[in-house]
JSON list of N, CA and C in Angstrom, two decimals:
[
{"chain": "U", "resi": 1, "resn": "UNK", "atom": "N", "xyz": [92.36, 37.57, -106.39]},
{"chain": "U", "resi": 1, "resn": "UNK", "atom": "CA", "xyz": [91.36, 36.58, -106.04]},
{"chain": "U", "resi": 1, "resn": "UNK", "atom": "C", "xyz": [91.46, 35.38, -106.98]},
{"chain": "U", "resi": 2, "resn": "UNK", "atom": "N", "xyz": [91.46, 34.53, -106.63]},
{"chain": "U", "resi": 2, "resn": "UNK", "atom": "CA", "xyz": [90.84, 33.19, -107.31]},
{"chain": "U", "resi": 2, "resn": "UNK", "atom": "C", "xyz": [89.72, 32.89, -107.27]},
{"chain": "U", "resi": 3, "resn": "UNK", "atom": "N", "xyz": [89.97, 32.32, -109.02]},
{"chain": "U", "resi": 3, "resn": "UNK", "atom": "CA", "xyz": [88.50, 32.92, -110.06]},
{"chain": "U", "resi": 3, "resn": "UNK", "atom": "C", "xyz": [87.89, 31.53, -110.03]},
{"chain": "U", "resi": 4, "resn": "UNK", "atom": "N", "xyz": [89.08, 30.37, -109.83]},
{"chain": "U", "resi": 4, "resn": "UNK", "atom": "CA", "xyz": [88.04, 29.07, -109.66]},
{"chain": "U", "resi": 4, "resn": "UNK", "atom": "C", "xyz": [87.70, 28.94, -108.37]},
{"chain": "U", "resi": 5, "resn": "UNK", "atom": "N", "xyz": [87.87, 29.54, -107.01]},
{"chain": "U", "resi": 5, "resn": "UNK", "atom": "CA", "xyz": [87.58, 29.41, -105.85]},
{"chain": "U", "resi": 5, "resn": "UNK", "atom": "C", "xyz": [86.10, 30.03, -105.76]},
{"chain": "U", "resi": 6, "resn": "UNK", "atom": "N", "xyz": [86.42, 31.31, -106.37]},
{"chain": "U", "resi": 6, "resn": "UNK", "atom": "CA", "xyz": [84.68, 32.20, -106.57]},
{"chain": "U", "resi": 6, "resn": "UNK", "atom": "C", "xyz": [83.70, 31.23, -107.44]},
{"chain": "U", "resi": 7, "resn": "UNK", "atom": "N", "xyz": [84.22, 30.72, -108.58]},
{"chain": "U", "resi": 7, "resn": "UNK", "atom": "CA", "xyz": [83.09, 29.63, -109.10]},
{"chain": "U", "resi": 7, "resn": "UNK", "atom": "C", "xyz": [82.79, 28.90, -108.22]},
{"chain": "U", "resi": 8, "resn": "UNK", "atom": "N", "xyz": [83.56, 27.93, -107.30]},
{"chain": "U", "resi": 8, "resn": "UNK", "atom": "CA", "xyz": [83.72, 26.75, -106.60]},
{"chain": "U", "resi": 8, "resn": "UNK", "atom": "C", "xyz": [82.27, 27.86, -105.34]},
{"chain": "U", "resi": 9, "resn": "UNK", "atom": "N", "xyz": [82.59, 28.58, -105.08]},
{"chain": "U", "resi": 9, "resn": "UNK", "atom": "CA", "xyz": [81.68, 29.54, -104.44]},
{"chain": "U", "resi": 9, "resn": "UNK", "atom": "C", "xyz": [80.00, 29.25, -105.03]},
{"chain": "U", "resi": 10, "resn": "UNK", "atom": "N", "xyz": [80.27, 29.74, -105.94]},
{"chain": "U", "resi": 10, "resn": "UNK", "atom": "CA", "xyz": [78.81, 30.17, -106.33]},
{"chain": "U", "resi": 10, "resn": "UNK", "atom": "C", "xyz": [78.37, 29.02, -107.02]},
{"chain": "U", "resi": 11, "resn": "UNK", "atom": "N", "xyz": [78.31, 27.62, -107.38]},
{"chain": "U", "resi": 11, "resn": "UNK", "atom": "CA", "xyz": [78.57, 26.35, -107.34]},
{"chain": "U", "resi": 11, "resn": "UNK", "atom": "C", "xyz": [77.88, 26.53, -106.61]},
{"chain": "U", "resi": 12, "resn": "UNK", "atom": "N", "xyz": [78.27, 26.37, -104.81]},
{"chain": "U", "resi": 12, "resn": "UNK", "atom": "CA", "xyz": [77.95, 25.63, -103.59]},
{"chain": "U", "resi": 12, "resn": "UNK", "atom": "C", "xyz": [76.78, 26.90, -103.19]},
{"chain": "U", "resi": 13, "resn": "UNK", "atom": "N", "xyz": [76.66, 27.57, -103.46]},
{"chain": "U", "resi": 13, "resn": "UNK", "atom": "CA", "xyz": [75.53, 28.65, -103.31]},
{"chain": "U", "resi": 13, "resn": "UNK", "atom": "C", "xyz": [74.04, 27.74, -103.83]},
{"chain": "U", "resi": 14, "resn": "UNK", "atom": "N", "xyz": [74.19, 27.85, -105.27]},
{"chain": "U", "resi": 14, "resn": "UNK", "atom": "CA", "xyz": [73.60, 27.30, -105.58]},
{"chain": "U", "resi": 14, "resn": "UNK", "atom": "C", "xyz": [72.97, 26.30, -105.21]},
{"chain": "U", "resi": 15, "resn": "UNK", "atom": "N", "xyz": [73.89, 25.34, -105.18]},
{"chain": "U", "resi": 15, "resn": "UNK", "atom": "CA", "xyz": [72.98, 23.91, -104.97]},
{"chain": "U", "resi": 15, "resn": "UNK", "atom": "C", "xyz": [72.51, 24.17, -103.00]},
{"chain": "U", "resi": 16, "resn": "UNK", "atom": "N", "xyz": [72.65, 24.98, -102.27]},
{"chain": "U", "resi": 16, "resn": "UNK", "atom": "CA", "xyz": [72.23, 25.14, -101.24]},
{"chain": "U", "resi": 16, "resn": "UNK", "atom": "C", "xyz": [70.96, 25.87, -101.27]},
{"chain": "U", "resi": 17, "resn": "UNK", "atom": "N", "xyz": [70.36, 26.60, -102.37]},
{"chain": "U", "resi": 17, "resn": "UNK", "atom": "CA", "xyz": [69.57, 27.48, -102.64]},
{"chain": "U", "resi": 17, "resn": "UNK", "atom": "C", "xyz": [68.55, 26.77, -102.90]},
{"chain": "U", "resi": 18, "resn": "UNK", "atom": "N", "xyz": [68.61, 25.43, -103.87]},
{"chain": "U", "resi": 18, "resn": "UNK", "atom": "CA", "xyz": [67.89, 24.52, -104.46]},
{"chain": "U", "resi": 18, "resn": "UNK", "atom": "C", "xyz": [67.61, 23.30, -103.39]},
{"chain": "U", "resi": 19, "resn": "UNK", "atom": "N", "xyz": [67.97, 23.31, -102.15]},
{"chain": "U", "resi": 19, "resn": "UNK", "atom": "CA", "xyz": [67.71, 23.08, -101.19]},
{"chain": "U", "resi": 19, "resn": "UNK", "atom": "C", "xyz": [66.30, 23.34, -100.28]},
{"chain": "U", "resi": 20, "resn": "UNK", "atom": "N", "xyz": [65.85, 22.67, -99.80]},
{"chain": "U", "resi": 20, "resn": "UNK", "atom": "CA", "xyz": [64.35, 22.81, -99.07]},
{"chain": "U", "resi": 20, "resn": "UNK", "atom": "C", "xyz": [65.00, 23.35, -97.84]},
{"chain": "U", "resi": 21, "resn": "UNK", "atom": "N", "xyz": [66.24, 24.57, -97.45]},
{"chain": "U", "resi": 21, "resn": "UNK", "atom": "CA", "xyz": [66.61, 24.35, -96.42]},
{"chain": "U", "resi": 21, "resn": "UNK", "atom": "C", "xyz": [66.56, 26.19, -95.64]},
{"chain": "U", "resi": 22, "resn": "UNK", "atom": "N", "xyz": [66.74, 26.23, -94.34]},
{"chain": "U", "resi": 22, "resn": "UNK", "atom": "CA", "xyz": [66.17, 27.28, -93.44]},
{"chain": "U", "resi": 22, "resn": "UNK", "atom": "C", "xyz": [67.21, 28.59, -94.14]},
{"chain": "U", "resi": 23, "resn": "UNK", "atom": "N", "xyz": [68.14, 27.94, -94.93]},
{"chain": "U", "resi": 23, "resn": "UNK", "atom": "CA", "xyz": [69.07, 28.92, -95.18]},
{"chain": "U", "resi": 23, "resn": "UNK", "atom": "C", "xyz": [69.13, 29.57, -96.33]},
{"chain": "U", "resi": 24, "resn": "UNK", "atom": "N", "xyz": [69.39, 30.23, -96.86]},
{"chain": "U", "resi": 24, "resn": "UNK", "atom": "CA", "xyz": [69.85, 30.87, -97.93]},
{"chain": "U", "resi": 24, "resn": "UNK", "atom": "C", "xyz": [71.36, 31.45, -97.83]},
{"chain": "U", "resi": 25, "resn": "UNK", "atom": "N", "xyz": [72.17, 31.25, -99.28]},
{"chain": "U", "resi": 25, "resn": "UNK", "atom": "CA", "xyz": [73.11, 31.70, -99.23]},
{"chain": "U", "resi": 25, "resn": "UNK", "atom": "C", "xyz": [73.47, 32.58, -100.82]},
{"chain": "U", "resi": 26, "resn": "UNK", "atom": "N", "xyz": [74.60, 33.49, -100.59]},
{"chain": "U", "resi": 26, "resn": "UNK", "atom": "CA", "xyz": [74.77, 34.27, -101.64]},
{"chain": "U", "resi": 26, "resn": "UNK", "atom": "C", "xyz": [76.19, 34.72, -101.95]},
{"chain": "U", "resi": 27, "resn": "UNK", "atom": "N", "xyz": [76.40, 35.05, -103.15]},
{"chain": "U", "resi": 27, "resn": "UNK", "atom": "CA", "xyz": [78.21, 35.65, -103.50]},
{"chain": "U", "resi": 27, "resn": "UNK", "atom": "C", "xyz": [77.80, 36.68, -104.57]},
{"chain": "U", "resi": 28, "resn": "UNK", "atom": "N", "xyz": [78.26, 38.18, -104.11]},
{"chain": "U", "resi": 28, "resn": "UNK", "atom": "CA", "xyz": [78.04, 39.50, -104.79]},
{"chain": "U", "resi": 28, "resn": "UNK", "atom": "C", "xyz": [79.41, 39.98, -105.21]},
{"chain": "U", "resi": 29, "resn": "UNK", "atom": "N", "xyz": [79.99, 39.70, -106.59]},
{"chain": "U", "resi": 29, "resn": "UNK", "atom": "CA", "xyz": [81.38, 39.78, -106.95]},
{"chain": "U", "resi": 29, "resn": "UNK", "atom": "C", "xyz": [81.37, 41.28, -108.06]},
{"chain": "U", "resi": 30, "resn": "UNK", "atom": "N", "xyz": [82.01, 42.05, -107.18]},
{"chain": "U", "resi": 30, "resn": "UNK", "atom": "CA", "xyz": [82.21, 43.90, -107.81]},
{"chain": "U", "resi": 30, "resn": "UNK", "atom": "C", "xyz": [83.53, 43.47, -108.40]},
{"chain": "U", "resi": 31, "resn": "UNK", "atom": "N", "xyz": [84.02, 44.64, -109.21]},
{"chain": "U", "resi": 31, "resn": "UNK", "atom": "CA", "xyz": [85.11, 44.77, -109.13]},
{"chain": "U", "resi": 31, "resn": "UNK", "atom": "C", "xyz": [86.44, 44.50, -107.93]},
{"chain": "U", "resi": 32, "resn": "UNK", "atom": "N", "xyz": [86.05, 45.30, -107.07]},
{"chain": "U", "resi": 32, "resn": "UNK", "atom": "CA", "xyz": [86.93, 44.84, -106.42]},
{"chain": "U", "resi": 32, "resn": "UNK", "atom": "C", "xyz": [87.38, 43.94, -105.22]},
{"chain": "U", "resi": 33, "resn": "UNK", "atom": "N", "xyz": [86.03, 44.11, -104.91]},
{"chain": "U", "resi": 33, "resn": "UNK", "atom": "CA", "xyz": [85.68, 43.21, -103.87]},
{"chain": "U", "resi": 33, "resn": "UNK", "atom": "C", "xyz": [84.42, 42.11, -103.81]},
{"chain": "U", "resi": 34, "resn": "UNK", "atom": "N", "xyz": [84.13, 41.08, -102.53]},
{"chain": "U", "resi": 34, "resn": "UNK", "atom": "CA", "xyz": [83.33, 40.06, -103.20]},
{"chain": "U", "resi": 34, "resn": "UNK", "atom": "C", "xyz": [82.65, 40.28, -101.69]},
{"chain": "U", "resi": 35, "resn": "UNK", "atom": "N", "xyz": [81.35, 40.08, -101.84]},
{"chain": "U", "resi": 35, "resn": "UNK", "atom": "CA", "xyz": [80.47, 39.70, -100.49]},
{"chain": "U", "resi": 35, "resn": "UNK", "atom": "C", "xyz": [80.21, 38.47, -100.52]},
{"chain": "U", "resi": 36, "resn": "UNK", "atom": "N", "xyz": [79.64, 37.70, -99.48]},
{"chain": "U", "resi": 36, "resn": "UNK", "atom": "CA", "xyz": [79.53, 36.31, -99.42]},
{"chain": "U", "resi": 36, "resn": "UNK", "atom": "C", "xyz": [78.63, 36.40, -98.42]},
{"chain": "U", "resi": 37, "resn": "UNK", "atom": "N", "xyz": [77.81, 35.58, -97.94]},
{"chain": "U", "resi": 37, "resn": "UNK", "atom": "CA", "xyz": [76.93, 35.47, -97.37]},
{"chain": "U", "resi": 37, "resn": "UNK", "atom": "C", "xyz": [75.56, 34.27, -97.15]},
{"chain": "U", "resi": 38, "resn": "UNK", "atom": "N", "xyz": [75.57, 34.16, -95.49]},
{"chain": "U", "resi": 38, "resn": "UNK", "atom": "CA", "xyz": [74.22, 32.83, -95.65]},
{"chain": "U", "resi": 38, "resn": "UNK", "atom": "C", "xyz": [73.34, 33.46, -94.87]},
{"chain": "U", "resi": 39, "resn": "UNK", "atom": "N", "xyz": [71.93, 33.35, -94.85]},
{"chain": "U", "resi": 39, "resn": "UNK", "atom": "CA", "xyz": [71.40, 34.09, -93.89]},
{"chain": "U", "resi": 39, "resn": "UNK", "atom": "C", "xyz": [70.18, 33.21, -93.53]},
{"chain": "U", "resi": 40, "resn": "UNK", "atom": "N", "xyz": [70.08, 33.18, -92.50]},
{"chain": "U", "resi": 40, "resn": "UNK", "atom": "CA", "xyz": [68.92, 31.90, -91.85]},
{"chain": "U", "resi": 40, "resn": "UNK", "atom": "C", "xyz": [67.60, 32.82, -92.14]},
{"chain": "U", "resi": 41, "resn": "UNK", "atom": "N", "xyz": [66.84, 32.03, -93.11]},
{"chain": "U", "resi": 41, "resn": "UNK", "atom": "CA", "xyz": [65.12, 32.82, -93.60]},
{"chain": "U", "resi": 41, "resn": "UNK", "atom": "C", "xyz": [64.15, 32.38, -92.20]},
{"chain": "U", "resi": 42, "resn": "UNK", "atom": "N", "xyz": [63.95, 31.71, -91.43]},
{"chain": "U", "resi": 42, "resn": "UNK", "atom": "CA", "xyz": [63.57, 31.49, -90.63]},
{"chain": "U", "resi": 42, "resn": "UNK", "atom": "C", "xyz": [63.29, 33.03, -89.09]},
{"chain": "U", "resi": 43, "resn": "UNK", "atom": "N", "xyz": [64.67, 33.26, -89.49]},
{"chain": "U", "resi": 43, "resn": "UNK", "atom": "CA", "xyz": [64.69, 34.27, -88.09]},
{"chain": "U", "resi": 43, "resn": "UNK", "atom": "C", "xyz": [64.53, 35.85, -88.99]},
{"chain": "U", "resi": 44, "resn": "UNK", "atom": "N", "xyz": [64.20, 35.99, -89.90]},
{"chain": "U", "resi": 44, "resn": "UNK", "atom": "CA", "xyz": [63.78, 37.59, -90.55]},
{"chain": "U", "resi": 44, "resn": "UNK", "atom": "C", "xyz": [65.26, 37.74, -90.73]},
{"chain": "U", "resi": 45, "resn": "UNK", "atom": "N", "xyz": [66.10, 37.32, -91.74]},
{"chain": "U", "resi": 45, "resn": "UNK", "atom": "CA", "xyz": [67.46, 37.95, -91.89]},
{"chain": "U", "resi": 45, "resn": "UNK", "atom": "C", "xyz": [68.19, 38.22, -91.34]},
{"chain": "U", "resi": 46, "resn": "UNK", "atom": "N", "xyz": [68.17, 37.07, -89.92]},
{"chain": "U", "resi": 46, "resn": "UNK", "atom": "CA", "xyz": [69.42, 37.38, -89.11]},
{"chain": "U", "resi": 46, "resn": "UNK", "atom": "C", "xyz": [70.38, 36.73, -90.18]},
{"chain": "U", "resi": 47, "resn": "UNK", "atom": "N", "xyz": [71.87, 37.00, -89.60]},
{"chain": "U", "resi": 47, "resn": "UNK", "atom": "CA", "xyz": [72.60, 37.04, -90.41]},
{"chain": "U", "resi": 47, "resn": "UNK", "atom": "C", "xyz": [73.80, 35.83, -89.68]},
{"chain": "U", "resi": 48, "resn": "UNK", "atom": "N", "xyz": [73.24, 35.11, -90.28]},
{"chain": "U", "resi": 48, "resn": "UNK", "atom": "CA", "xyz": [74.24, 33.80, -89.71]},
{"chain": "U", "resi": 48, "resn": "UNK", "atom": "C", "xyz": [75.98, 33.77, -90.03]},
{"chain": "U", "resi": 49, "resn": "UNK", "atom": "N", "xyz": [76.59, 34.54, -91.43]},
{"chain": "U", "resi": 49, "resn": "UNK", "atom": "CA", "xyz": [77.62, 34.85, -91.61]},
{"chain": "U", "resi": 49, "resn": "UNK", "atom": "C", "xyz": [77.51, 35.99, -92.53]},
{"chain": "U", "resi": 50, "resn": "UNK", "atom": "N", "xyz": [78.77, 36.56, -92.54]},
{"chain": "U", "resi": 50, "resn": "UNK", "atom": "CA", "xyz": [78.66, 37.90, -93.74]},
{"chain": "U", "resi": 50, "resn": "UNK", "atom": "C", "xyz": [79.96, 38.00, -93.68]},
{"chain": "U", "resi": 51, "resn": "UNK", "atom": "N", "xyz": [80.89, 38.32, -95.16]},
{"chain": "U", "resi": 51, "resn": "UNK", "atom": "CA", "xyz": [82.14, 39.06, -95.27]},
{"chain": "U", "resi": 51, "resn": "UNK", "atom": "C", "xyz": [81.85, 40.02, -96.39]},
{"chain": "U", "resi": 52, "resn": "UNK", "atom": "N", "xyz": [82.09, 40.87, -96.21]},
{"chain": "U", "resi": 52, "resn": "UNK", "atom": "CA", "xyz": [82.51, 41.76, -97.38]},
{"chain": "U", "resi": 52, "resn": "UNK", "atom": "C", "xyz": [84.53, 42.04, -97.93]},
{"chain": "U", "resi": 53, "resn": "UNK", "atom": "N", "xyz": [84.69, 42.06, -98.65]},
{"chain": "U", "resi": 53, "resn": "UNK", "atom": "CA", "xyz": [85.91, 42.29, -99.05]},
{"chain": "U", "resi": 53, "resn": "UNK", "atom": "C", "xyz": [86.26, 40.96, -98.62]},
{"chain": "U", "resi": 54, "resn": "UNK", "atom": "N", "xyz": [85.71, 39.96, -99.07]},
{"chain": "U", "resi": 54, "resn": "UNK", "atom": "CA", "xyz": [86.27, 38.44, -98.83]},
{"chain": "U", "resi": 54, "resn": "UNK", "atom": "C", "xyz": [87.64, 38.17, -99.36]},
{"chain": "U", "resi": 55, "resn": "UNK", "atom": "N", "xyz": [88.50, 37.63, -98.59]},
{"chain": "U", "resi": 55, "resn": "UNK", "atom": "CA", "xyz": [89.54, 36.63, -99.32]},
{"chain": "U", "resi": 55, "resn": "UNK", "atom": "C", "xyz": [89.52, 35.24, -99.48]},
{"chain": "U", "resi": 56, "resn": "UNK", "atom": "N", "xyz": [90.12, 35.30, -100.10]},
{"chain": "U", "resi": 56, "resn": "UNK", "atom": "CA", "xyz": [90.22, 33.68, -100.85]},
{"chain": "U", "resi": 56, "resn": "UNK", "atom": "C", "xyz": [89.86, 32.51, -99.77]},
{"chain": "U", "resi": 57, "resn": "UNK", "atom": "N", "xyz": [90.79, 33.19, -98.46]},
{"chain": "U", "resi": 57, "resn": "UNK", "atom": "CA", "xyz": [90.54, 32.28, -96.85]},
{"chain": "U", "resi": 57, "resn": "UNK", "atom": "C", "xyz": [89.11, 32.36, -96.69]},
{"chain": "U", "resi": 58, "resn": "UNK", "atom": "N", "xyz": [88.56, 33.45, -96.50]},
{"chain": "U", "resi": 58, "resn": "UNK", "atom": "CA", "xyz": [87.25, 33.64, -96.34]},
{"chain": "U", "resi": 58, "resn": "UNK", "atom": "C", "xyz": [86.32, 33.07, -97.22]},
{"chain": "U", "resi": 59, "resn": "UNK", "atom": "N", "xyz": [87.09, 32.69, -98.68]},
{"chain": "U", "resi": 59, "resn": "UNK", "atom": "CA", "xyz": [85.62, 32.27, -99.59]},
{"chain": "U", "resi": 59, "resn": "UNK", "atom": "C", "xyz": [86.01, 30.77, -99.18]},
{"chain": "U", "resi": 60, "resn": "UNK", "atom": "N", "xyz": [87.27, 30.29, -98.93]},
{"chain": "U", "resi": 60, "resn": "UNK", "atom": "CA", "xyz": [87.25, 28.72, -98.44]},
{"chain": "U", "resi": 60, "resn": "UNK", "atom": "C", "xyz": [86.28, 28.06, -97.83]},
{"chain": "U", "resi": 61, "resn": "UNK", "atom": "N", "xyz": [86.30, 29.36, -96.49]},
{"chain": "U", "resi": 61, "resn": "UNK", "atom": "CA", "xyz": [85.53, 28.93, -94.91]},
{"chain": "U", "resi": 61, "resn": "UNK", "atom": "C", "xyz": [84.22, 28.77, -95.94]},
{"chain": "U", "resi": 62, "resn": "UNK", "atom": "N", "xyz": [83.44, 30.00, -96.44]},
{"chain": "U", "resi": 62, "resn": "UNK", "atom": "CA", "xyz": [82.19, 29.74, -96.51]},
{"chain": "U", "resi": 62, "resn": "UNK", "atom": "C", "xyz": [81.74, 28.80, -97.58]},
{"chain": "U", "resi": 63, "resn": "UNK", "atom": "N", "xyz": [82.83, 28.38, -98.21]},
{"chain": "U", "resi": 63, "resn": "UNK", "atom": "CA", "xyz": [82.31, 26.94, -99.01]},
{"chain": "U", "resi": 63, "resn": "UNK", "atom": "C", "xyz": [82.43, 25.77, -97.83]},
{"chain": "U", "resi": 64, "resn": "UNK", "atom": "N", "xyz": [83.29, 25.85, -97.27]},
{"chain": "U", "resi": 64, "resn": "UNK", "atom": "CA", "xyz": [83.24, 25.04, -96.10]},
{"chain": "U", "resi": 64, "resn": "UNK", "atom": "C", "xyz": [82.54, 24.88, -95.28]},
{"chain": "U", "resi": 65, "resn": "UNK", "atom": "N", "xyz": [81.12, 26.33, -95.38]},
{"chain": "U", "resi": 65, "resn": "UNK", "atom": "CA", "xyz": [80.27, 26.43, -94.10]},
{"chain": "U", "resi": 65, "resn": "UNK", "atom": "C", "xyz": [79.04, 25.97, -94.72]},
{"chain": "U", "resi": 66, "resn": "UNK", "atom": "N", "xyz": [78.84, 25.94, -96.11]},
{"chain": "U", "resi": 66, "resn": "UNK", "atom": "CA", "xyz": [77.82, 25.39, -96.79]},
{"chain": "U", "resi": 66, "resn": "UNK", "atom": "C", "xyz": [77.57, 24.65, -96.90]},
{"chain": "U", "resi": 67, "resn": "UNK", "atom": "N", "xyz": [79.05, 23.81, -97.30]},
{"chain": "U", "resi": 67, "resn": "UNK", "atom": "CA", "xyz": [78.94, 22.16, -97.34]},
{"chain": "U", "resi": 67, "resn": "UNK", "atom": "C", "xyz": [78.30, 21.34, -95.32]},
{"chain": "U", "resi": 68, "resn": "UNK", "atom": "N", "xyz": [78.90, 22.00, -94.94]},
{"chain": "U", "resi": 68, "resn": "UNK", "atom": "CA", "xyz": [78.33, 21.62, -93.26]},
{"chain": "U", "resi": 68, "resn": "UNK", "atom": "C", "xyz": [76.59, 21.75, -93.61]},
{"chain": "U", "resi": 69, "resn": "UNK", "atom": "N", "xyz": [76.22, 23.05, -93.67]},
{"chain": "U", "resi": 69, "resn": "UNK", "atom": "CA", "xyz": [75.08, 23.19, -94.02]},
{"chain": "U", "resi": 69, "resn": "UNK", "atom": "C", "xyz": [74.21, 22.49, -94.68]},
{"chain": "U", "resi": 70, "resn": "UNK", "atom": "N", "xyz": [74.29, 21.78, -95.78]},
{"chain": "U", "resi": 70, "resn": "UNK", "atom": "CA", "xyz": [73.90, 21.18, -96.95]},
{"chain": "U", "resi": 70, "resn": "UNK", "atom": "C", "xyz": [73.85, 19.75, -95.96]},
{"chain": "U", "resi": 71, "resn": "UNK", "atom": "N", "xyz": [74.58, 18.88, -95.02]},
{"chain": "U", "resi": 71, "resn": "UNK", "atom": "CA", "xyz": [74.50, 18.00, -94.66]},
{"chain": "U", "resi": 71, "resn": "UNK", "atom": "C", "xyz": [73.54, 17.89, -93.27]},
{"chain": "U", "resi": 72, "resn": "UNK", "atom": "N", "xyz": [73.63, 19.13, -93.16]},
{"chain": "U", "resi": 72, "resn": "UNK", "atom": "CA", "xyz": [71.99, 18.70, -91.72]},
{"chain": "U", "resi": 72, "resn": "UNK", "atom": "C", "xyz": [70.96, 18.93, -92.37]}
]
């Protein structure tokens, strides 16, 4: 895994969190694997995205899905 991609992650978590916005997002980094996750607070925890055992592709997208996020 890439360790500045997971920062670059939890970075963009953050400042989405500190956001007045419907979403919440999160990054749960184990040993071996990483969860990632946004979940719309609005609808009771539906689950707008989820990976577990993320890759690097996968932590791209969801910095990529945040930043979308962060702009509506």
């Amino acid at each position: 895994m890439d360790k500045q991609l997971i920062l670059k992650a939890v970075q963009a978590v953050m400042d989405i969190n500190e956001l007045e916005s419907r979403y919440v997002a999160g990054v749960q980094v184990r040993k071996y694997s990483i969860w990632v996750y946004i979940i719309d607070k609005q609808n009771d925890f539906d689950y707008v995205l989820t990976n577990q055992d993320a890759t690097d592709t996968d932590i791209a997208d969801f910095i990529q899905k945040l930043d979308e996020l962060k702009a509506v």
